[in-house]
PDB file of C-alpha atoms in Angstrom:
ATOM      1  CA  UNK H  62      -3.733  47.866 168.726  1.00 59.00           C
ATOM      2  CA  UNK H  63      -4.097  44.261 168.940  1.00 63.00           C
ATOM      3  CA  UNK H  64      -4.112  42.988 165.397  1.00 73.00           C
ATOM      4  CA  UNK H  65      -1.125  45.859 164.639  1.00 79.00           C
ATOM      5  CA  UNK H  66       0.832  43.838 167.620  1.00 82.00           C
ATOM      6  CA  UNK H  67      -0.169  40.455 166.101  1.00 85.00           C
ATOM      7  CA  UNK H  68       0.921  41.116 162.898  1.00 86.00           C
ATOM      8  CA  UNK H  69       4.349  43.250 164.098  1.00 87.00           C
ATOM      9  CA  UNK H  70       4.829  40.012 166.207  1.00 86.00           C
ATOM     10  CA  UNK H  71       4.520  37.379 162.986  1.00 88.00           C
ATOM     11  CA  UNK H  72       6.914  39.917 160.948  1.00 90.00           C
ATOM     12  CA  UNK H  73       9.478  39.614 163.165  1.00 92.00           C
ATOM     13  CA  UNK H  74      10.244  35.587 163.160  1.00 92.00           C
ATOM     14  CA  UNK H  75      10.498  36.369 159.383  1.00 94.00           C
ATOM     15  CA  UNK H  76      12.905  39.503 159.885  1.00 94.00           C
ATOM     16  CA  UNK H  77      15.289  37.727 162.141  1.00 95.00           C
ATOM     17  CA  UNK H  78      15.175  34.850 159.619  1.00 95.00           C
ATOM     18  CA  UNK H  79      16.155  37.041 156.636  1.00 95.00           C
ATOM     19  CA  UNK H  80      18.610  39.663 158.917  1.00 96.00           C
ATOM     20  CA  UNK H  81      22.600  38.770 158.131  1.00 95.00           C
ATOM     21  CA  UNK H  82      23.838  36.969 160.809  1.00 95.00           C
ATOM     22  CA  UNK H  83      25.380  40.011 163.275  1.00 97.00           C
ATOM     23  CA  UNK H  84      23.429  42.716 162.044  1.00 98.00           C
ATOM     24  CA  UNK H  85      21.287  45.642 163.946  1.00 98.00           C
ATOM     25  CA  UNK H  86      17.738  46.409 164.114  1.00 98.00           C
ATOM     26  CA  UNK H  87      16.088  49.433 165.094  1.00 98.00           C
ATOM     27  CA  UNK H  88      12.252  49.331 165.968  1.00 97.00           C
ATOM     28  CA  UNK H  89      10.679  52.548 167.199  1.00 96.00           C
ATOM     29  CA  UNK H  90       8.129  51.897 170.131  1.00 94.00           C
ATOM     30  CA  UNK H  91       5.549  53.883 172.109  1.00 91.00           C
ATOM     31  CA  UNK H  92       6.959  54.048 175.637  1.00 91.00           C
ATOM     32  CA  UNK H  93       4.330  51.936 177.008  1.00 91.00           C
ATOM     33  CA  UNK H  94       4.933  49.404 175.265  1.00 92.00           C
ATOM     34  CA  UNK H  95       8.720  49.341 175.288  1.00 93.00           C
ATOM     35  CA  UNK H  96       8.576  46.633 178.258  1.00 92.00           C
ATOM     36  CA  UNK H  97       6.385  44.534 176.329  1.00 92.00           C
ATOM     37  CA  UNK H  98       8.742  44.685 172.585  1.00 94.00           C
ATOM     38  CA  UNK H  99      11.903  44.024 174.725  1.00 95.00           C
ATOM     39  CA  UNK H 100      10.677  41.208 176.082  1.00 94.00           C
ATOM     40  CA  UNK H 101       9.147  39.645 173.198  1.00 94.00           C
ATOM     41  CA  UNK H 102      12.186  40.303 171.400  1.00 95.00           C
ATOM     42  CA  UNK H 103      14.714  38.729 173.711  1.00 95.00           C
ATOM     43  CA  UNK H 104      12.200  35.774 174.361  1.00 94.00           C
ATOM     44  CA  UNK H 105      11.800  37.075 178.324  1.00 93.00           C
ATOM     45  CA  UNK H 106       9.135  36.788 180.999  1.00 92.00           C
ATOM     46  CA  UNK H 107       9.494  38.755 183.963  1.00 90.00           C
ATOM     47  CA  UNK H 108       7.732  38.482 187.049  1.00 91.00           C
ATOM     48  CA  UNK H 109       7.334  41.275 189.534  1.00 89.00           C
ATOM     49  CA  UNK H 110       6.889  40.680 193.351  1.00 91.00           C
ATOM     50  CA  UNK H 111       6.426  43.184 196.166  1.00 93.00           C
ATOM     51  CA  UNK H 112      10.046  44.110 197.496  1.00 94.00           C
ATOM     52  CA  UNK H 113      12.111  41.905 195.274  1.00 92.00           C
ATOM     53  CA  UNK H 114      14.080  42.021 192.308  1.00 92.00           C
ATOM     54  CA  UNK H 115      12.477  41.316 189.097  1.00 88.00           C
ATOM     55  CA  UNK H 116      12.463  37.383 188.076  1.00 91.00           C
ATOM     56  CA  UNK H 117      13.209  36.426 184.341  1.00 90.00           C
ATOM     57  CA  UNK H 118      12.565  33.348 182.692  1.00 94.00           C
ATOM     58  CA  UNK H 119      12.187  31.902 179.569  1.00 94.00           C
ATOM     59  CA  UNK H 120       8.630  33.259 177.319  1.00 92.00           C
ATOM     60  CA  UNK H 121       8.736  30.261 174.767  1.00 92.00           C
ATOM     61  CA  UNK H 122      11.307  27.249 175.735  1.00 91.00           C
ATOM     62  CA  UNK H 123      11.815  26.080 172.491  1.00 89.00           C
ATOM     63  CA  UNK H 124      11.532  29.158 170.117  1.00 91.00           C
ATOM     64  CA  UNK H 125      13.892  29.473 167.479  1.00 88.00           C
ATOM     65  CA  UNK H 126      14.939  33.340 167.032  1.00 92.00           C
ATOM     66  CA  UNK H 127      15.735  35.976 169.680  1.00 94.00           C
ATOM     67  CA  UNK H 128      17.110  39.084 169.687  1.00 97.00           C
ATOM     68  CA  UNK H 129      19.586  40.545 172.061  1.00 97.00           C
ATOM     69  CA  UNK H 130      17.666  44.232 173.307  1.00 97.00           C
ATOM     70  CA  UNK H 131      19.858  46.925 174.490  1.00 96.00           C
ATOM     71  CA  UNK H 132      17.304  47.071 178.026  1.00 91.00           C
ATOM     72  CA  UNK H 133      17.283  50.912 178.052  1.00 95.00           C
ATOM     73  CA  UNK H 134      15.964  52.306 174.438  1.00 97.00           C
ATOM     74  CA  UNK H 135      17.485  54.986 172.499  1.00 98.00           C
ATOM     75  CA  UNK H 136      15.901  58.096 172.924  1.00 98.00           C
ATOM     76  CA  UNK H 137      14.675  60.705 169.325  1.00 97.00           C
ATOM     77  CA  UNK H 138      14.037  63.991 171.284  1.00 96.00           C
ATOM     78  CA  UNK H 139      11.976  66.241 168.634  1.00 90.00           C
ATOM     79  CA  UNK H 140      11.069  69.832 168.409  1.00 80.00           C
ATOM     80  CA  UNK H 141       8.076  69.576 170.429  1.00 68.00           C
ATOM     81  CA  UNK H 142       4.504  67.760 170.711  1.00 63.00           C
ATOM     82  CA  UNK H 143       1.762  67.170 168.938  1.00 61.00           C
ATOM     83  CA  UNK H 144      -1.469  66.832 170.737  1.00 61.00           C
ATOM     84  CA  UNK H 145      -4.522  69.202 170.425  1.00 63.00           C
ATOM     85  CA  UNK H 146      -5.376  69.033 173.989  1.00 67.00           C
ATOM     86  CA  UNK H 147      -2.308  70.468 175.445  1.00 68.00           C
ATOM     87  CA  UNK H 148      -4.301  71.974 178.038  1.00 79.00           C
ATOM     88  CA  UNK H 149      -4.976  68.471 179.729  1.00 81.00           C
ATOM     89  CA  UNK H 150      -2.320  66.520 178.745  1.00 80.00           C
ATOM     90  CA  UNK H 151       1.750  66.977 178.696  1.00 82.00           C
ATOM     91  CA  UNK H 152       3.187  66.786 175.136  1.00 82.00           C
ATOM     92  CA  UNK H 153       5.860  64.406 174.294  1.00 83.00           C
ATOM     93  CA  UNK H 154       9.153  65.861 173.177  1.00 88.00           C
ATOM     94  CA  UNK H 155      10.751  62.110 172.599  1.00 92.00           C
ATOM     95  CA  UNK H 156       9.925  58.904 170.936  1.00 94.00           C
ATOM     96  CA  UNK H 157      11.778  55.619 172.055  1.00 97.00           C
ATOM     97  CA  UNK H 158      13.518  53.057 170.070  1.00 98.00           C
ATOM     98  CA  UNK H 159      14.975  49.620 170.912  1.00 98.00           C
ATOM     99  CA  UNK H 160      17.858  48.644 169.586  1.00 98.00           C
ATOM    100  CA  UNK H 161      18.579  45.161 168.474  1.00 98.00           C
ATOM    101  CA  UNK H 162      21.002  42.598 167.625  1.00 98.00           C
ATOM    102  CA  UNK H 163      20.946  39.497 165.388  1.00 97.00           C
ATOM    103  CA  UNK H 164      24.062  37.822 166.819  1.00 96.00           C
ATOM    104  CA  UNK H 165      27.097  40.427 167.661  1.00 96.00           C
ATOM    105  CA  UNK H 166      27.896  43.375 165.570  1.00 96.00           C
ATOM    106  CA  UNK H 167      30.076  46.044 166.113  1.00 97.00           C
ATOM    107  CA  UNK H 168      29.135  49.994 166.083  1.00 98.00           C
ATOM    108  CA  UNK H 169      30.961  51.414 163.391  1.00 98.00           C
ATOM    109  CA  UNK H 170      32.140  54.763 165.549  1.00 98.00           C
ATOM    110  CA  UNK H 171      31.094  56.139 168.939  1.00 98.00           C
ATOM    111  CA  UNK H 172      27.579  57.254 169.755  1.00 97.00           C
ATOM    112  CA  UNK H 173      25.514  58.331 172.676  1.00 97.00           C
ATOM    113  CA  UNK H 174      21.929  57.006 173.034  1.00 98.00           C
ATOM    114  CA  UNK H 175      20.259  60.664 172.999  1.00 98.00           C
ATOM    115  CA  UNK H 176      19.485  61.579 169.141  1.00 97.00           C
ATOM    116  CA  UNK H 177      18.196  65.141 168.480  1.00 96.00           C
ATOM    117  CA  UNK H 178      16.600  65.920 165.030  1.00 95.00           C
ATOM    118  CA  UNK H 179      13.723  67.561 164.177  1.00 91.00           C
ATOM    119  CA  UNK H 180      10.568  65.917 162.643  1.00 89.00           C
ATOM    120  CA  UNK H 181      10.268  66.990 158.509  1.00 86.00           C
ATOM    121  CA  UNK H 182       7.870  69.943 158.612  1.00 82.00           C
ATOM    122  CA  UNK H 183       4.601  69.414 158.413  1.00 82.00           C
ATOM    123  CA  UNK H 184       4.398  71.231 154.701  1.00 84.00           C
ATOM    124  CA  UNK H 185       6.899  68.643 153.365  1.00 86.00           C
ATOM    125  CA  UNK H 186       5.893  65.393 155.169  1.00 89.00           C
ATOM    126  CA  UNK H 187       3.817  62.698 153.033  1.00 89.00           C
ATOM    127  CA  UNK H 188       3.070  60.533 155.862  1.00 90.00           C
ATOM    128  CA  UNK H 189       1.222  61.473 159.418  1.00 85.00           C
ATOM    129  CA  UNK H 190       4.123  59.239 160.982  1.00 86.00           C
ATOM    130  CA  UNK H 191       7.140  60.760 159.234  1.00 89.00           C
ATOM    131  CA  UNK H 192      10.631  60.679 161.085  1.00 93.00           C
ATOM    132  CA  UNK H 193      13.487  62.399 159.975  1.00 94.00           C
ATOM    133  CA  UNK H 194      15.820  61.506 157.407  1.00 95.00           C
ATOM    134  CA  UNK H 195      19.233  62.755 159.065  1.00 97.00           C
ATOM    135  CA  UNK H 196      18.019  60.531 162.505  1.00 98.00           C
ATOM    136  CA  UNK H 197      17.992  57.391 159.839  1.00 98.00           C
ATOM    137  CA  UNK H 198      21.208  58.408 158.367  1.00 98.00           C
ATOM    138  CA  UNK H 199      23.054  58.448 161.999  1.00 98.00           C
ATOM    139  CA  UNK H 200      21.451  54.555 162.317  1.00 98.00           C
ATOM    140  CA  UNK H 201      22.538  53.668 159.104  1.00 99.00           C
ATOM    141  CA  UNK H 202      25.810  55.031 158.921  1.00 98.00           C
ATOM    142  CA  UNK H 203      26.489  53.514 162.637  1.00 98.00           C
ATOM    143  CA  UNK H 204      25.241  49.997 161.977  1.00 98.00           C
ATOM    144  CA  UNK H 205      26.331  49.316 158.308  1.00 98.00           C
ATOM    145  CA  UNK H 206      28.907  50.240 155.105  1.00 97.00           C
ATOM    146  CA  UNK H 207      28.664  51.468 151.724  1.00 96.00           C
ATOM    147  CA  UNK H 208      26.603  49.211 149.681  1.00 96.00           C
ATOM    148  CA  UNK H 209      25.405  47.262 152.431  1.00 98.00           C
ATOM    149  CA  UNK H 210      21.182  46.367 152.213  1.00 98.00           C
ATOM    150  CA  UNK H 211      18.821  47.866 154.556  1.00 98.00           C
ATOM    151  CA  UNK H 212      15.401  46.657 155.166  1.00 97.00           C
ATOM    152  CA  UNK H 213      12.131  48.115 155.825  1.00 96.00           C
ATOM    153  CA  UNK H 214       9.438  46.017 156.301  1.00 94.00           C
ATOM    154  CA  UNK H 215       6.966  48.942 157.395  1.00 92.00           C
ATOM    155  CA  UNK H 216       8.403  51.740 155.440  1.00 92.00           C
ATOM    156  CA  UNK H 217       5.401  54.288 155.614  1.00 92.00           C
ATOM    157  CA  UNK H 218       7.216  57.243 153.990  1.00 92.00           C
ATOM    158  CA  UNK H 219       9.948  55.616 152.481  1.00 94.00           C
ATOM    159  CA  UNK H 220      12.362  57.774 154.779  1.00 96.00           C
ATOM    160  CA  UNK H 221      14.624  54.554 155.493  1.00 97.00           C
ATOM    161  CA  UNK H 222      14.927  54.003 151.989  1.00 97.00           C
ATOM    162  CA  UNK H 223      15.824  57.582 150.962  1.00 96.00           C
ATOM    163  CA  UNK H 224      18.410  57.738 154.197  1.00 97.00           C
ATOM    164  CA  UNK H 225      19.890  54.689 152.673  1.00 98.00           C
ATOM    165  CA  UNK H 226      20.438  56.134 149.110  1.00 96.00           C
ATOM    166  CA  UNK H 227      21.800  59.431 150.254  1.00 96.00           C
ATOM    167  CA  UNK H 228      24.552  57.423 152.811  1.00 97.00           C
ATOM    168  CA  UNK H 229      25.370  54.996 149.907  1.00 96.00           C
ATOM    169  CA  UNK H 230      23.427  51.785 150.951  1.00 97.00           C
ATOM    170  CA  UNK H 231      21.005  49.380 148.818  1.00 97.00           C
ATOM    171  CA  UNK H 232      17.465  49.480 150.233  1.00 97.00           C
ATOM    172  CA  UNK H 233      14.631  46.873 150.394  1.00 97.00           C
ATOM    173  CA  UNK H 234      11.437  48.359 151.396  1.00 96.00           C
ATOM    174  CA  UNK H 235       7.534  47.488 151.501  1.00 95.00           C
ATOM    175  CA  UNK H 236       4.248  49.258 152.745  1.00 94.00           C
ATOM    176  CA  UNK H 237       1.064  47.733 152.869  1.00 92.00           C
ATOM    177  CA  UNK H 238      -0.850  50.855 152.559  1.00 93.00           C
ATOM    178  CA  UNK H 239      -1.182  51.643 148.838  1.00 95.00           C
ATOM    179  CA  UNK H 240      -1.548  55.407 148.771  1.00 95.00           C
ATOM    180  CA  UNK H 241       1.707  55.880 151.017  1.00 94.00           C
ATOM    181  CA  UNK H 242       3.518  53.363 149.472  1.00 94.00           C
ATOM    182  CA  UNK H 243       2.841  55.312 145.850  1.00 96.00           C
ATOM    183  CA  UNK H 244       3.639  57.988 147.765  1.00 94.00           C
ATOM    184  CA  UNK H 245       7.133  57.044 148.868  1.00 94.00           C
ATOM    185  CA  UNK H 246       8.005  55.800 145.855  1.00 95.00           C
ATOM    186  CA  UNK H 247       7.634  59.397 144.150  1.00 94.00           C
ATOM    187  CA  UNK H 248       9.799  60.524 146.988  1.00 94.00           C
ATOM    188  CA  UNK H 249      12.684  57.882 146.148  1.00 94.00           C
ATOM    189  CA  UNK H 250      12.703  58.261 142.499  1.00 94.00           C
ATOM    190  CA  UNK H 251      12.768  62.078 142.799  1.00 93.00           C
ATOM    191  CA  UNK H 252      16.110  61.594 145.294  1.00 90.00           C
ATOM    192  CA  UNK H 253      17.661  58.810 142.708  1.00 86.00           C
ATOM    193  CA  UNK H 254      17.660  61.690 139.968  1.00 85.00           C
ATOM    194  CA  UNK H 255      19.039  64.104 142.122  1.00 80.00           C
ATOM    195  CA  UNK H 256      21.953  61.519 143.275  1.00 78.00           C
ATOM    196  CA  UNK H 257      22.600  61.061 139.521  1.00 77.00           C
ATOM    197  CA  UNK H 258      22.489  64.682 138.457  1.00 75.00           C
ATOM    198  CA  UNK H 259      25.071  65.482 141.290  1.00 75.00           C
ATOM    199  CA  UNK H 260      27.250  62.896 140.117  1.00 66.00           C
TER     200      UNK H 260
END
């Protein structure tokens, strides 16, 4: 956990540095550690006392990037849970995700921060982590335009890139892992031939 936070943590002073100037980011978190992202994203400390409100401060006085961190994430609520041991622990029906901002940007049309999809079934997905394609077409469809690029820096199944095909968007993505990176890229080049059949 702490070399995947180390390394999430050097990737994103190089995303903000390539992200347009007002642009939005989307970074799905485990609830306990969606405290911990926010902060390090908006360049926060906070310090709790007994009885008191919560103090904030500065984390690094003269960093260069920050993001501004809606403080209460958006919410995926999926079909249901996934653990074996259901008998001893309660399964999660949700999975949070911060949403960020590079400067100001608009929403391009009303939303609410509740998002109910179901996760791909487990016949069709290529990854263990999988999301669902129509929740990434809501984000991308809110937060950008036709032809606009979308980046994925950790792509795993390639779902952000094949949400950004189908809504009309370019798409930059990469994967350190070669097996599901191969993998995605089977996925995307069988949904390019079906956007060019249909059209």
């Amino acid at each position: 956990a702490e070399t995947s936070m180390a390394f999430t943590s050097a990737m994103l002073v190089e995303l903000f540095r390539v992200m347009k100037p007002d642009s939005h980011m989307y970074m799905f978190v485990g609830a306990e550690f969606s405290c911990y992202w926010t902060c390090m994203l908006s360049n926060l400390k906070v310090t709790f006392e007994p009885g008191k409100p919560p103090i904030y401060d500065v984390l690094e006085k003269d960093r260069p990037w920050k993001f501004n961190v809606r403080n209460v994430p958006l919410i995926w609520v999926k079909e249901g849970g996934g653990y074996t041991d259901h008998e001893f622990k309660i399964m999660p029906r949700h999975e949070e995700i911060l949403f960020c901002t590079k400067g100001s940007k608009r929403l391009n049309y009303a939303v609410d921060d509740v998002f109910v999809y179901n996760r791909p079934l487990s016949t069709e997905r290529i990854h263990p982590h999988q999301k669902s394609v129509d929740l990434y077409k809501e984000f991308i469809k809110v937060s950008s335009l036709s032809n606009e690029v979308v980046l994925d820096p950790a792509m795993g199944s390639g779902v952000a890139i094949v949400a950004s095909i189908l809504t009309g968007r370019r798409a930059i993505g990469f994967e350190k892992d070669k097996e599901a990176y191969l993998k995605a890229e089977d996925w995307i080049k069988g949904i390019k031939i079906l956007e060019e059949e249909e059209e």
